[in-house]
PDB file of C-alpha atoms in Angstrom:
ATOM      1  CA  MET A   1     -55.787   0.720  31.438  1.00 51.00           C
ATOM      2  CA  GLN A   2     -52.454  -0.718  30.241  1.00 63.00           C
ATOM      3  CA  GLU A   3     -51.740  -4.383  30.583  1.00 70.00           C
ATOM      4  CA  HIS A   4     -48.928  -5.174  32.940  1.00 75.00           C
ATOM      5  CA  THR A   5     -46.463  -8.083  32.392  1.00 78.00           C
ATOM      6  CA  ASN A   6     -43.341  -9.100  34.248  1.00 80.00           C
ATOM      7  CA  THR A   7     -41.741 -10.430  31.079  1.00 86.00           C
ATOM      8  CA  LEU A   8     -41.252  -8.697  27.736  1.00 90.00           C
ATOM      9  CA  PRO A   9     -43.250 -10.056  24.796  1.00 88.00           C
ATOM     10  CA  ALA A  10     -41.349 -11.823  22.023  1.00 88.00           C
ATOM     11  CA  GLY A  11     -39.749  -9.368  19.628  1.00 88.00           C
ATOM     12  CA  MET A  12     -39.174  -6.613  22.200  1.00 94.00           C
ATOM     13  CA  ARG A  13     -35.544  -5.647  23.066  1.00 94.00           C
ATOM     14  CA  ARG A  14     -34.334  -3.702  26.004  1.00 95.00           C
ATOM     15  CA  PHE A  15     -32.555  -0.420  25.418  1.00 94.00           C
ATOM     16  CA  ASN A  16     -29.291  -1.708  26.910  1.00 91.00           C
ATOM     17  CA  GLU A  17     -29.292  -4.465  24.309  1.00 92.00           C
ATOM     18  CA  LEU A  18     -29.362  -2.055  21.373  1.00 92.00           C
ATOM     19  CA  ASP A  19     -26.374  -0.731  19.396  1.00 90.00           C
ATOM     20  CA  LEU A  20     -27.367   2.721  20.667  1.00 88.00           C
ATOM     21  CA  ALA A  21     -26.274   1.686  24.143  1.00 89.00           C
ATOM     22  CA  LYS A  22     -22.783   0.572  23.134  1.00 89.00           C
ATOM     23  CA  PRO A  23     -21.085   3.903  23.846  1.00 89.00           C
ATOM     24  CA  PHE A  24     -22.413   3.886  27.374  1.00 88.00           C
ATOM     25  CA  LYS A  25     -21.196   0.306  27.890  1.00 89.00           C
ATOM     26  CA  THR A  26     -17.801   1.173  26.528  1.00 90.00           C
ATOM     27  CA  ARG A  27     -17.474   4.052  28.962  1.00 88.00           C
ATOM     28  CA  PHE A  28     -18.534   1.838  31.843  1.00 87.00           C
ATOM     29  CA  PHE A  29     -15.979  -0.831  30.912  1.00 89.00           C
ATOM     30  CA  VAL A  30     -13.230   1.772  30.638  1.00 90.00           C
ATOM     31  CA  ALA A  31     -14.202   3.295  33.994  1.00 88.00           C
ATOM     32  CA  SER A  32     -14.335  -0.172  35.528  1.00 87.00           C
ATOM     33  CA  ALA A  33     -10.924  -1.168  34.150  1.00 89.00           C
ATOM     34  CA  GLY A  34      -9.411   2.110  35.481  1.00 89.00           C
ATOM     35  CA  ALA A  35     -10.920   1.567  38.905  1.00 85.00           C
ATOM     36  CA  THR A  36      -9.728  -2.045  38.913  1.00 87.00           C
ATOM     37  CA  ALA A  37      -6.130  -0.988  38.050  1.00 89.00           C
ATOM     38  CA  ILE A  38      -6.101   1.684  40.736  1.00 88.00           C
ATOM     39  CA  VAL A  39      -7.394  -0.705  43.424  1.00 86.00           C
ATOM     40  CA  LEU A  40      -4.842  -3.419  42.472  1.00 86.00           C
ATOM     41  CA  LEU A  41      -2.061  -0.869  42.554  1.00 88.00           C
ATOM     42  CA  VAL A  42      -3.159   0.330  46.010  1.00 86.00           C
ATOM     43  CA  ALA A  43      -3.543  -3.270  47.251  1.00 84.00           C
ATOM     44  CA  PHE A  44      -0.043  -4.080  46.031  1.00 84.00           C
ATOM     45  CA  THR A  45       1.391  -0.971  47.748  1.00 86.00           C
ATOM     46  CA  VAL A  46      -0.412  -1.834  51.011  1.00 82.00           C
ATOM     47  CA  TRP A  47       0.894  -5.425  50.773  1.00 82.00           C
ATOM     48  CA  ASN A  48       4.479  -4.201  50.428  1.00 81.00           C
ATOM     49  CA  ALA A  49       4.078  -1.521  53.097  1.00 81.00           C
ATOM     50  CA  PHE A  50       2.604  -3.730  55.824  1.00 79.00           C
ATOM     51  CA  ASP A  51       3.995  -7.094  54.618  1.00 76.00           C
ATOM     52  CA  THR A  52       0.533  -8.638  55.137  1.00 77.00           C
ATOM     53  CA  LEU A  53      -2.124  -9.778  52.622  1.00 78.00           C
ATOM     54  CA  ILE A  54      -5.253  -9.138  54.701  1.00 81.00           C
ATOM     55  CA  PRO A  55      -5.673  -5.359  53.933  1.00 78.00           C
ATOM     56  CA  ALA A  56      -4.836  -6.014  50.273  1.00 77.00           C
ATOM     57  CA  LEU A  57      -7.291  -8.862  50.038  1.00 81.00           C
ATOM     58  CA  LEU A  58      -9.987  -6.748  51.623  1.00 82.00           C
ATOM     59  CA  LEU A  59      -9.451  -4.065  48.952  1.00 79.00           C
ATOM     60  CA  VAL A  60      -9.636  -6.598  46.168  1.00 81.00           C
ATOM     61  CA  ALA A  61     -12.738  -8.232  47.758  1.00 85.00           C
ATOM     62  CA  ILE A  62     -14.774  -4.973  47.686  1.00 85.00           C
ATOM     63  CA  LEU A  63     -13.973  -4.301  44.049  1.00 84.00           C
ATOM     64  CA  PRO A  64     -16.733  -6.463  42.461  1.00 86.00           C
ATOM     65  CA  PHE A  65     -19.313  -4.862  44.823  1.00 85.00           C
ATOM     66  CA  ALA A  66     -18.094  -1.417  43.933  1.00 82.00           C
ATOM     67  CA  ILE A  67     -18.311  -2.088  40.226  1.00 84.00           C
ATOM     68  CA  SER A  68     -21.773  -3.591  40.645  1.00 84.00           C
ATOM     69  CA  GLN A  69     -22.951  -0.514  42.471  1.00 81.00           C
ATOM     70  CA  LEU A  70     -21.466   1.713  39.743  1.00 80.00           C
ATOM     71  CA  HIS A  71     -23.367  -0.224  37.078  1.00 81.00           C
ATOM     72  CA  SER A  72     -26.674  -0.149  39.002  1.00 79.00           C
ATOM     73  CA  ARG A  73     -26.361   3.669  39.458  1.00 79.00           C
ATOM     74  CA  SER A  74     -25.603   4.417  35.858  1.00 84.00           C
ATOM     75  CA  ALA A  75     -28.825   5.784  34.352  1.00 86.00           C
ATOM     76  CA  MET A  76     -27.975   5.142  30.721  1.00 88.00           C
ATOM     77  CA  LEU A  77     -27.103   1.508  31.390  1.00 89.00           C
ATOM     78  CA  ASN A  78     -30.438   0.985  33.035  1.00 92.00           C
ATOM     79  CA  VAL A  79     -32.993   2.825  30.900  1.00 94.00           C
ATOM     80  CA  PRO A  80     -36.303   0.955  31.563  1.00 95.00           C
ATOM     81  CA  LEU A  81     -37.249   0.977  27.915  1.00 96.00           C
ATOM     82  CA  ALA A  82     -37.897  -1.698  25.287  1.00 96.00           C
ATOM     83  CA  VAL A  83     -38.742  -1.322  21.603  1.00 96.00           C
ATOM     84  CA  ASP A  84     -39.756  -3.820  18.865  1.00 94.00           C
ATOM     85  CA  MET A  85     -38.076  -4.577  15.559  1.00 93.00           C
ATOM     86  CA  ASN A  86     -39.968  -1.870  13.695  1.00 93.00           C
ATOM     87  CA  HIS A  87     -38.604   0.909  15.877  1.00 94.00           C
ATOM     88  CA  PRO A  88     -35.969   3.273  14.434  1.00 92.00           C
ATOM     89  CA  PHE A  89     -33.737   2.531  17.442  1.00 92.00           C
ATOM     90  CA  MET A  90     -33.177  -0.851  15.736  1.00 89.00           C
ATOM     91  CA  ASP A  91     -30.961  -1.318  12.661  1.00 78.00           C
ATOM     92  CA  GLU A  92     -33.729  -2.836  10.606  1.00 79.00           C
ATOM     93  CA  ASP A  93     -36.052  -0.878   8.367  1.00 80.00           C
ATOM     94  CA  PRO A  94     -39.594  -0.812   9.711  1.00 81.00           C
ATOM     95  CA  ILE A  95     -42.101  -3.179   8.055  1.00 84.00           C
ATOM     96  CA  GLY A  96     -45.103  -2.437  10.220  1.00 88.00           C
ATOM     97  CA  LYS A  97     -46.360  -0.686  13.249  1.00 91.00           C
ATOM     98  CA  SER A  98     -43.922  -0.010  16.090  1.00 93.00           C
ATOM     99  CA  SER A  99     -44.436  -0.211  19.843  1.00 93.00           C
ATOM    100  CA  VAL A 100     -42.575   1.028  22.930  1.00 96.00           C
ATOM    101  CA  MET A 101     -42.710  -0.367  26.481  1.00 96.00           C
ATOM    102  CA  ILE A 102     -41.435   0.875  29.772  1.00 96.00           C
ATOM    103  CA  ARG A 103     -40.703  -0.850  33.053  1.00 95.00           C
ATOM    104  CA  LEU A 104     -42.202   0.646  36.194  1.00 95.00           C
ATOM    105  CA  SER A 105     -40.604   0.567  39.620  1.00 93.00           C
ATOM    106  CA  ASP A 106     -42.263  -2.713  40.579  1.00 92.00           C
ATOM    107  CA  GLY A 107     -40.578  -4.492  37.610  1.00 92.00           C
ATOM    108  CA  GLU A 108     -43.779  -4.713  35.482  1.00 94.00           C
ATOM    109  CA  TRP A 109     -43.629  -3.790  31.778  1.00 96.00           C
ATOM    110  CA  ILE A 110     -46.323  -1.758  30.127  1.00 95.00           C
ATOM    111  CA  ASP A 111     -46.945  -0.380  26.619  1.00 95.00           C
ATOM    112  CA  ILE A 112     -46.249   3.304  26.891  1.00 94.00           C
ATOM    113  CA  GLY A 113     -49.456   4.269  25.064  1.00 91.00           C
ATOM    114  CA  GLU A 114     -50.098   7.455  23.101  1.00 91.00           C
ATOM    115  CA  GLY A 115     -48.527  10.745  23.926  1.00 92.00           C
ATOM    116  CA  ARG A 116     -45.338  12.035  25.509  1.00 94.00           C
ATOM    117  CA  VAL A 117     -44.534  11.514  29.181  1.00 96.00           C
ATOM    118  CA  ARG A 118     -43.040  13.423  32.047  1.00 95.00           C
ATOM    119  CA  LEU A 119     -42.066  12.979  35.686  1.00 96.00           C
ATOM    120  CA  ALA A 120     -44.167  13.908  38.691  1.00 95.00           C
ATOM    121  CA  GLU A 121     -43.568  13.606  42.436  1.00 94.00           C
ATOM    122  CA  ASP A 122     -45.397  10.864  44.262  1.00 92.00           C
ATOM    123  CA  ASP A 123     -46.535  12.484  47.543  1.00 89.00           C
ATOM    124  CA  LEU A 124     -47.926   9.230  48.876  1.00 88.00           C
ATOM    125  CA  LEU A 125     -45.300   6.648  48.227  1.00 86.00           C
ATOM    126  CA  GLY A 126     -42.342   8.891  47.633  1.00 90.00           C
ATOM    127  CA  GLY A 127     -40.140   8.843  44.575  1.00 93.00           C
ATOM    128  CA  THR A 128     -41.379   9.648  41.105  1.00 95.00           C
ATOM    129  CA  ASN A 129     -44.457   8.862  39.082  1.00 96.00           C
ATOM    130  CA  LEU A 130     -44.611   8.651  35.290  1.00 96.00           C
ATOM    131  CA  VAL A 131     -47.461  10.753  33.887  1.00 96.00           C
ATOM    132  CA  ARG A 132     -48.863  11.689  30.478  1.00 95.00           C
ATOM    133  CA  ASP A 133     -47.679  15.105  29.371  1.00 93.00           C
ATOM    134  CA  ASN A 134     -51.228  16.421  28.951  1.00 91.00           C
ATOM    135  CA  ASP A 135     -53.549  18.871  30.731  1.00 90.00           C
ATOM    136  CA  ASP A 136     -54.607  16.225  33.284  1.00 90.00           C
ATOM    137  CA  TYR A 137     -51.120  14.687  33.840  1.00 92.00           C
ATOM    138  CA  THR A 138     -52.748  11.280  33.551  1.00 94.00           C
ATOM    139  CA  LEU A 139     -50.970   8.741  35.850  1.00 94.00           C
ATOM    140  CA  ILE A 140     -49.213   5.913  34.088  1.00 95.00           C
ATOM    141  CA  GLY A 141     -47.461   4.326  37.101  1.00 94.00           C
ATOM    142  CA  HIS A 142     -44.738   4.636  39.707  1.00 95.00           C
ATOM    143  CA  PHE A 143     -41.483   4.983  37.815  1.00 95.00           C
ATOM    144  CA  SER A 144     -38.637   5.262  40.349  1.00 94.00           C
ATOM    145  CA  GLU A 145     -37.740   5.581  43.981  1.00 93.00           C
ATOM    146  CA  LEU A 146     -35.508   8.459  43.038  1.00 92.00           C
ATOM    147  CA  PRO A 147     -36.795  12.101  43.291  1.00 92.00           C
ATOM    148  CA  THR A 148     -37.918  14.004  40.099  1.00 92.00           C
ATOM    149  CA  SER A 149     -34.783  16.176  40.523  1.00 92.00           C
ATOM    150  CA  HIS A 150     -32.422  13.260  39.930  1.00 92.00           C
ATOM    151  CA  ARG A 151     -30.575  13.992  36.693  1.00 90.00           C
ATOM    152  CA  GLY A 152     -30.299  10.257  35.906  1.00 92.00           C
ATOM    153  CA  ILE A 153     -34.003   9.650  35.502  1.00 93.00           C
ATOM    154  CA  LYS A 154     -34.307  12.954  33.661  1.00 94.00           C
ATOM    155  CA  LYS A 155     -31.995  11.531  31.075  1.00 92.00           C
ATOM    156  CA  GLN A 156     -34.018   8.338  30.935  1.00 94.00           C
ATOM    157  CA  ILE A 157     -37.181  10.237  30.252  1.00 95.00           C
ATOM    158  CA  VAL A 158     -35.513  12.157  27.397  1.00 94.00           C
ATOM    159  CA  VAL A 159     -34.688   8.800  25.785  1.00 94.00           C
ATOM    160  CA  VAL A 160     -38.202   7.509  26.440  1.00 96.00           C
ATOM    161  CA  ASN A 161     -39.752  10.596  24.719  1.00 96.00           C
ATOM    162  CA  GLN A 162     -37.309  10.253  21.849  1.00 94.00           C
ATOM    163  CA  ALA A 163     -38.473   6.612  21.432  1.00 95.00           C
ATOM    164  CA  ILE A 164     -42.134   7.705  21.537  1.00 96.00           C
ATOM    165  CA  ALA A 165     -41.552  10.469  18.903  1.00 94.00           C
ATOM    166  CA  LEU A 166     -39.851   8.069  16.539  1.00 93.00           C
ATOM    167  CA  ARG A 167     -42.423   5.358  17.065  1.00 94.00           C
ATOM    168  CA  ASP A 168     -45.178   7.929  16.155  1.00 94.00           C
ATOM    169  CA  ALA A 169     -43.291   8.841  13.051  1.00 92.00           C
ATOM    170  CA  VAL A 170     -43.187   5.202  11.989  1.00 92.00           C
ATOM    171  CA  ASN A 171     -46.843   4.709  12.806  1.00 89.00           C
ATOM    172  CA  GLY A 172     -47.899   7.816  10.883  1.00 86.00           C
ATOM    173  CA  SER A 173     -49.366   9.774  13.805  1.00 71.00           C
ATOM    174  CA  GLU A 174     -50.194  13.468  13.665  1.00 54.00           C
ATOM    175  CA  ASP A 175     -46.782  14.196  15.098  1.00 51.00           C
ATOM    176  CA  THR A 176     -44.859  14.805  11.871  1.00 47.00           C
ATOM    177  CA  ILE A 177     -41.307  13.836  11.289  1.00 45.00           C
ATOM    178  CA  GLU A 178     -40.294  17.493  11.113  1.00 52.00           C
ATOM    179  CA  ASP A 179     -41.909  18.196  14.482  1.00 55.00           C
ATOM    180  CA  ALA A 180     -40.258  15.185  15.995  1.00 48.00           C
ATOM    181  CA  ARG A 181     -36.870  16.242  14.654  1.00 49.00           C
ATOM    182  CA  SER A 182     -37.173  19.674  16.099  1.00 55.00           C
ATOM    183  CA  ARG A 183     -38.454  18.634  19.471  1.00 52.00           C
ATOM    184  CA  GLU A 184     -36.122  15.707  20.071  1.00 50.00           C
ATOM    185  CA  THR A 185     -33.020  17.724  19.016  1.00 54.00           C
ATOM    186  CA  LYS A 186     -34.099  20.321  21.579  1.00 51.00           C
ATOM    187  CA  GLU A 187     -34.549  17.705  24.251  1.00 50.00           C
ATOM    188  CA  THR A 188     -31.101  16.175  23.574  1.00 47.00           C
ATOM    189  CA  GLY A 189     -29.631  19.617  24.062  1.00 47.00           C
ATOM    190  CA  LEU A 190     -31.082  19.795  27.573  1.00 44.00           C
ATOM    191  CA  LEU A 191     -28.995  16.836  28.783  1.00 44.00           C
ATOM    192  CA  ASP A 192     -26.074  17.444  31.117  1.00 39.00           C
ATOM    193  CA  ARG A 193     -22.745  16.777  29.551  1.00 40.00           C
ATOM    194  CA  SER A 194     -21.401  14.088  31.824  1.00 40.00           C
ATOM    195  CA  TRP A 195     -20.855  10.397  32.254  1.00 35.00           C
ATOM    196  CA  MET A 196     -21.857   8.673  35.523  1.00 39.00           C
ATOM    197  CA  GLU A 197     -24.619  11.209  36.089  1.00 40.00           C
ATOM    198  CA  GLU A 198     -22.401  14.321  35.859  1.00 39.00           C
ATOM    199  CA  GLN A 199     -21.637  15.855  32.480  1.00 34.00           C
ATOM    200  CA  THR A 200     -22.013  13.537  29.463  1.00 40.00           C
ATOM    201  CA  GLU A 201     -24.424  14.096  26.553  1.00 42.00           C
ATOM    202  CA  ILE A 202     -26.586  11.177  25.514  1.00 47.00           C
ATOM    203  CA  GLU A 203     -25.157  10.096  22.194  1.00 44.00           C
ATOM    204  CA  ILE A 204     -28.423   9.331  20.450  1.00 51.00           C
ATOM    205  CA  GLU A 205     -28.718  11.229  17.172  1.00 49.00           C
ATOM    206  CA  PRO A 206     -32.291  12.085  16.458  1.00 47.00           C
ATOM    207  CA  ASP A 207     -31.320  13.798  13.208  1.00 49.00           C
ATOM    208  CA  GLY A 208     -29.784  10.572  11.901  1.00 47.00           C
ATOM    209  CA  LEU A 209     -32.747   8.461  12.957  1.00 47.00           C
ATOM    210  CA  MET A 210     -35.252  10.896  11.489  1.00 44.00           C
ATOM    211  CA  SER A 211     -33.284  11.008   8.185  1.00 47.00           C
ATOM    212  CA  LYS A 212     -33.489   7.217   8.098  1.00 41.00           C
ATOM    213  CA  LEU A 213     -37.269   7.430   8.314  1.00 40.00           C
ATOM    214  CA  ARG A 214     -37.411   9.999   5.532  1.00 43.00           C
ATOM    215  CA  GLY A 215     -35.175   7.831   3.320  1.00 42.00           C
ATOM    216  CA  GLU A 216     -32.394  10.390   3.120  1.00 39.00           C
TER     217      GLU A 216
END
């Protein structure tokens, strides 16, 4: 049974703190800036039209809440994943064994363990469980309140499985670098091409990461 912790161990970094997450942050900031400009323009127009500040101030007041909601609903800004300094997601060359942790729906962090993962419906609590991708679908824990059909958590699981494959390559598991390259490239191709949960491809380049491991 995996050990649960509500804080990450020293040396672990969340996915949204990595350089890999910068493109998603940039898109979010651009979208937020655009939304802010539109709201301010509308507020100014309303102010001029009605000669009163109250409607305009109401529009401006809801802007921080709207941006906060936009951030919380953006799957790639909230991937519940953390890796250590030896993982290829980091810029440093690995000098030892690598580890990957995920955060469950209750906020607890656990080591992801061995083997790839997938989503499964939780008929008792609702939402989605994280299970091992094996014959028994071994339960890991409750992953999200969202249904398994939600494209946002599907994207998150693609990233988690990429992290697992690259960790295994560093740790010298039976999953070879060539197998990981083939599988993770295929998984990346399954992603919808959208930003904000619609049609953007996750810009993580498994080929480049695998080449780094091979010393190319």
